[in-house]
Short mmCIF file of C-alpha atoms in Angstrom, two decimals:
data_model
loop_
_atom_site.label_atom_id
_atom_site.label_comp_id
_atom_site.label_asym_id
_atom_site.label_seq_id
_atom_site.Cartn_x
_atom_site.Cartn_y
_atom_site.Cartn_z
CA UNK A 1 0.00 0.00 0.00
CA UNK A 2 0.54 3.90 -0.25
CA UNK A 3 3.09 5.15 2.27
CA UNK A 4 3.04 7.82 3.99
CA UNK A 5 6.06 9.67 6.38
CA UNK A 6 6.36 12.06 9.19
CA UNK A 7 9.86 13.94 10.71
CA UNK A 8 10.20 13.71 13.49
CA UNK A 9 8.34 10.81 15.10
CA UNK A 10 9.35 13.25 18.27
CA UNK A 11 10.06 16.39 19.95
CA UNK A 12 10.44 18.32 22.97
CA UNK A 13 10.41 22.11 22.70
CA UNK A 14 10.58 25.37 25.14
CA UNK A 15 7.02 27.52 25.47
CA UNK A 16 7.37 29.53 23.26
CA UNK A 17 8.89 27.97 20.54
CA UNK A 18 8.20 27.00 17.35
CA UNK A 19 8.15 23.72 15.97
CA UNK A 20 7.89 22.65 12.29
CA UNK A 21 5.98 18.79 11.32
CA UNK A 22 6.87 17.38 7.96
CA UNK A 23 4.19 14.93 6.25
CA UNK A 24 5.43 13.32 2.89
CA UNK A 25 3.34 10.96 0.85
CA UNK A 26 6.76 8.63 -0.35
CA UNK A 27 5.04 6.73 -3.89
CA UNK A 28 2.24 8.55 -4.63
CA UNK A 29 1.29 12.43 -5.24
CA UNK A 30 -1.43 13.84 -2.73
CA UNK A 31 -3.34 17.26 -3.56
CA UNK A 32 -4.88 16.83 -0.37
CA UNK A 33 -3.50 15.43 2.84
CA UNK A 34 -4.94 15.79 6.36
CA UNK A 35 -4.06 17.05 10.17
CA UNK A 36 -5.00 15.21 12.73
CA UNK A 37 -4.67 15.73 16.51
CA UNK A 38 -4.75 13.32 19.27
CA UNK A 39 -4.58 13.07 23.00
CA UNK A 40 -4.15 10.70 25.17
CA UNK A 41 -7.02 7.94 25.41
CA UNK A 42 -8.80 9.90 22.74
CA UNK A 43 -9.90 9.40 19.23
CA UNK A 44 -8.37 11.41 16.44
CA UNK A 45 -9.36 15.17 15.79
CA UNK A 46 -9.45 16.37 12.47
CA UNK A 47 -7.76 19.87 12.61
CA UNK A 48 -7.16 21.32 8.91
CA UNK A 49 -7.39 20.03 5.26
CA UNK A 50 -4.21 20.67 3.25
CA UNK A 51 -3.99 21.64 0.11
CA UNK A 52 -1.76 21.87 -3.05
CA UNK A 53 -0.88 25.19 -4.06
CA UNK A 54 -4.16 26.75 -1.87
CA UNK A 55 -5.07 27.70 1.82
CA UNK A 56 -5.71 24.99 4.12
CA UNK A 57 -9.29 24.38 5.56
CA UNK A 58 -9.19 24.93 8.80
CA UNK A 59 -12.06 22.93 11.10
CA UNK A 60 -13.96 24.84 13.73
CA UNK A 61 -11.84 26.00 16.72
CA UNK A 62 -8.53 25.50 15.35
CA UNK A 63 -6.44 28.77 15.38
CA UNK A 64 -5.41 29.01 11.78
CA UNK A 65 -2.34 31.32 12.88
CA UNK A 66 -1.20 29.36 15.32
CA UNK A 67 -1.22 25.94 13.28
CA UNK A 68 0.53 27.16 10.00
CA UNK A 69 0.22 24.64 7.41
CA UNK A 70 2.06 24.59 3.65
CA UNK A 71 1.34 22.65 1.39
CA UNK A 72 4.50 23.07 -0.78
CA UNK A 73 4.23 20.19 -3.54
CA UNK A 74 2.28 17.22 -4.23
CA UNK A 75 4.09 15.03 -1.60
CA UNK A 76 4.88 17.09 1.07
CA UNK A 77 2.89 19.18 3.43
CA UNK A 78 4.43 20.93 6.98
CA UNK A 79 2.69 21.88 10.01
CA UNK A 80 3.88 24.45 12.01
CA UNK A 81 2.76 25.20 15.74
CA UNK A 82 4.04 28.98 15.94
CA UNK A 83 4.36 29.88 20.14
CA UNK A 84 3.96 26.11 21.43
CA UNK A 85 2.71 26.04 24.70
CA UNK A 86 2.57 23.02 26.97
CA UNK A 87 -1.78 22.40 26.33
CA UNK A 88 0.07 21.83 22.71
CA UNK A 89 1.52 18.70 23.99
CA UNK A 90 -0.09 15.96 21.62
CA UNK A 91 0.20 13.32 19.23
CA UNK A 92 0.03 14.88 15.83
CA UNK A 93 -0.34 12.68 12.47
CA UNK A 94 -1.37 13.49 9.36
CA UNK A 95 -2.59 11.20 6.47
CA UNK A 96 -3.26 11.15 2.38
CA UNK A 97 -4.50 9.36 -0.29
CA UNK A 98 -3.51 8.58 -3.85
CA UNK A 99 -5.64 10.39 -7.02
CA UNK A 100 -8.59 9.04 -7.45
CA UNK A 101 -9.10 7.33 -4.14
CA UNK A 102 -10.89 9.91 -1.88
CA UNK A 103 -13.64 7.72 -1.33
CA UNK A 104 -11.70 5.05 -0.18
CA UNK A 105 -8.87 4.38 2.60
CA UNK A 106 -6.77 7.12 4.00
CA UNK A 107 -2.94 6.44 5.33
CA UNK A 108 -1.42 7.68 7.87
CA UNK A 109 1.83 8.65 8.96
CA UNK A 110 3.46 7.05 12.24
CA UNK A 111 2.91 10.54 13.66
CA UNK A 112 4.60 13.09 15.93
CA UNK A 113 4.89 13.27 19.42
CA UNK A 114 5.16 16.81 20.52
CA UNK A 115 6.07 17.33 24.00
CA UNK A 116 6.11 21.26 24.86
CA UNK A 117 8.12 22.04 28.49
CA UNK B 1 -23.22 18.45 13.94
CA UNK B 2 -22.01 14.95 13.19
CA UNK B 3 -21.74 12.67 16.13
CA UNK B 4 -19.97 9.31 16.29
CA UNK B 5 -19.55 6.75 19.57
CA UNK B 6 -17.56 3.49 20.22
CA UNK B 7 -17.71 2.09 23.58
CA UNK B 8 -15.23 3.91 25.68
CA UNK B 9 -14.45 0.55 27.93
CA UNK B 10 -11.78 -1.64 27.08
CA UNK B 11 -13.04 -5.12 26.02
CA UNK B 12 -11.04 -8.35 26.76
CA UNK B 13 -11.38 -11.21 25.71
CA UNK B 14 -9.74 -14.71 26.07
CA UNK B 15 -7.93 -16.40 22.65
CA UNK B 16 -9.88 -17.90 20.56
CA UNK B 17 -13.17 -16.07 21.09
CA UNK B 18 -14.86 -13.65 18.82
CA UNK B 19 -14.62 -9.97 19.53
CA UNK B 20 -17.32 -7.65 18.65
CA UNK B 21 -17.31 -3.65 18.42
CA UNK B 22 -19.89 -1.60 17.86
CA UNK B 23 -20.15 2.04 16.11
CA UNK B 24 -22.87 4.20 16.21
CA UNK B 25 -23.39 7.76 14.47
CA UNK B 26 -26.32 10.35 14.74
CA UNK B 27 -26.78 13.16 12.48
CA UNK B 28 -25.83 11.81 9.69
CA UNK B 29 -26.09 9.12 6.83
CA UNK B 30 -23.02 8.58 5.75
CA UNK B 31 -22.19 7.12 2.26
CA UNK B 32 -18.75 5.15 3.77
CA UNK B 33 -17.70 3.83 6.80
CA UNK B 34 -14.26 2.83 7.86
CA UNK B 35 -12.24 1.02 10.99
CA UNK B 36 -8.73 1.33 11.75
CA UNK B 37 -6.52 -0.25 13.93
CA UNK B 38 -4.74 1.73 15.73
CA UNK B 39 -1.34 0.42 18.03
CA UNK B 40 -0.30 2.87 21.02
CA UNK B 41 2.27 5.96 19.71
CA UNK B 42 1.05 4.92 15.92
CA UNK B 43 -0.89 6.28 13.16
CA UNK B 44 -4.19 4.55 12.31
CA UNK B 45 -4.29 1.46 10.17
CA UNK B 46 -7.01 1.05 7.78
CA UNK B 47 -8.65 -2.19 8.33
CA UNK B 48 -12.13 -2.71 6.12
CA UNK B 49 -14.69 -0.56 4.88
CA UNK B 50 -18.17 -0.62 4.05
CA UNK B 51 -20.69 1.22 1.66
CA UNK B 52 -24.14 2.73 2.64
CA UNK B 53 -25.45 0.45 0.47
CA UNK B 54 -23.74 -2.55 1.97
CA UNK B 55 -24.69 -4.91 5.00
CA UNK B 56 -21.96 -6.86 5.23
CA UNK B 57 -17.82 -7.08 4.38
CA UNK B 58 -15.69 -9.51 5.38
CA UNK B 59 -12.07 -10.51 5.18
CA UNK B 60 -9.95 -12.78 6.46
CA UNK B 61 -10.80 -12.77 9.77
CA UNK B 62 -12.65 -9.50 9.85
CA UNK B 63 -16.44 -8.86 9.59
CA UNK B 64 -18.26 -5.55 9.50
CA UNK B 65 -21.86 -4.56 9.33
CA UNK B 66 -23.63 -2.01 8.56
CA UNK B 67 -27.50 -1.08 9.81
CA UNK B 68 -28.48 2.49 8.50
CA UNK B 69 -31.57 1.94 10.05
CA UNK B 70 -30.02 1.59 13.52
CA UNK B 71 -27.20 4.05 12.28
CA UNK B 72 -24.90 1.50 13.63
CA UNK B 73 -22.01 -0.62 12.31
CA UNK B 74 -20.67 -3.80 14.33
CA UNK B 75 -16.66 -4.89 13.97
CA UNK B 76 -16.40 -8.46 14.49
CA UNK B 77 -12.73 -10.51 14.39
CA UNK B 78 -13.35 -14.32 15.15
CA UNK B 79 -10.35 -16.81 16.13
CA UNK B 80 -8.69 -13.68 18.15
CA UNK B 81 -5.10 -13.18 19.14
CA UNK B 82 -2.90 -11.55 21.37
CA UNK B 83 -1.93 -10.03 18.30
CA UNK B 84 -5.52 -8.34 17.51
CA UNK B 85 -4.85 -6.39 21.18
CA UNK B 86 -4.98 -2.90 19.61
CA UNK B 87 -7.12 0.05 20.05
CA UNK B 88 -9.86 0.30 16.90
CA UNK B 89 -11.43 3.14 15.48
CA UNK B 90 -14.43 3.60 13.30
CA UNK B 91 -14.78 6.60 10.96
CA UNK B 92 -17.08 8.63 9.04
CA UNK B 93 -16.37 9.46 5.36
CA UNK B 94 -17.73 12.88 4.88
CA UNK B 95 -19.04 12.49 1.30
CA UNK B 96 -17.58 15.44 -1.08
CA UNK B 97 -15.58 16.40 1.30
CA UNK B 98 -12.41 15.50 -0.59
CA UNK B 99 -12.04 12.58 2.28
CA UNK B 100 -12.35 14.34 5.11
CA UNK B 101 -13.04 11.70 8.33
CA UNK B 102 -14.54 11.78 11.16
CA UNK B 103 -13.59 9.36 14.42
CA UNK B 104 -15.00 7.53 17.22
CA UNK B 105 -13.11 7.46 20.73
CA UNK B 106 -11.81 4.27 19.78
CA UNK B 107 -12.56 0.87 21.82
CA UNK B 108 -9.82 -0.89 23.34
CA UNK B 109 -9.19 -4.27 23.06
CA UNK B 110 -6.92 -6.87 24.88
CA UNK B 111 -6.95 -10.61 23.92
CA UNK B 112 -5.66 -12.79 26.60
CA UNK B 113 -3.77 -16.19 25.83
#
């Protein structure tokens, strides 16, 4: 199946820092790739839709200055949490899907654990 | 707003046995439904999914149902193993949406030898 990467699998930051997430789809070319957020014994929350050479979509309640996304080519899209602060502390992972396929599975990246001090 | 549940408790279960999630959604009919499996510090693997128009897909092992009456879908995996211990998640494909999913909380399970 369609892979999909994220660097780093971890980090620990300062408040007040900013940290950059890198999702790559590796064999296959995504317009569209998603951010997820999760914390601890929780499901998955959908934060913004990436897209290819657009704005993101941004979902209710997500600060859309705060969570900078780019989506800079068709396999490769970067989150960035601008002024981390420890409630930021979360599992982030984003996923994608070949052309064609939107009605069908996603993948996911092993995801990002973002630890802010 | 779309609204979709798992059980929040843990199920175990001994080897051997059949294990059986269920998924329920208000709100919304939605045209796919999907389950992941889900390991702890990893992304979501896709497991099965199932059409509005579908009651039933199976493989391998795996079994899901879908009642759009009851707005509910059932995850079934028969002969379990320690290795089926995960945590599984059901999900909502918003239809043109360009994919976008929705989860449940995720149920869970432990298979004991």
């Amino acid at each position: 199946g369609a892979v999909v990467s994220q660097h780093p699998s971890r980090v620990i930051c300062k408040s007040g820092t900013s940290v950059k997430i890198e999702c790559r789809s590796l064999d296959f070319q995504a317009t569209t790739m998603f951010w997820y957020r999760q914390f601890p014994k929780q499901s998955l929350m959908l934060m913004a839709t990436s897209n290819e050479g657009s704005k993101a979509t941004y979902e209710q309640g997500v600060e859309k200055d705060k969570f900078l996304i780019n989506h800079a080519s068709l396999t490769l899209s970067t989150l960035t949490v601008t002024s981390a602060h420890p409630e930021d502390s979360s599992f982030y992972i984003c996923s994608a899907h070949p052309p064609n396929t939107v009605l069908d599975e996603q993948f996911f990246g092993p995801g990002t654990r973002l630890t802010v001090l | 707003s779309q609204k979709i549940e798992q059980n929040s408790e843990a199920l175990n279960i001994q080897e051997g046995k059949t294990a059986t999630l269920t998924c329920n959604y208000t709100n919304y009919s939605p045209a796919y439904l999907q389950w992941y499996r889900q390991d702890p510090g990893r992304g979501p693997v896709f497991l099965l999914l199932i059409r509005e128009n579908e009651k039933e897909k199976r493989k391998e092992r795996l079994k899901v149902t879908f009642d759009t009456t009851l707005k509910q879908s059932l995850f079934h995996i028969t002969a379990s193993q320690p290795a089926d211990s995960a945590t599984y998640l059901c999900a909502l494909l918003i239809y043109n949406q360009g994919g976008k999913l929705i989860f449940g909380q995720g149920t869970e399970l432990s298979v004991k030898p």
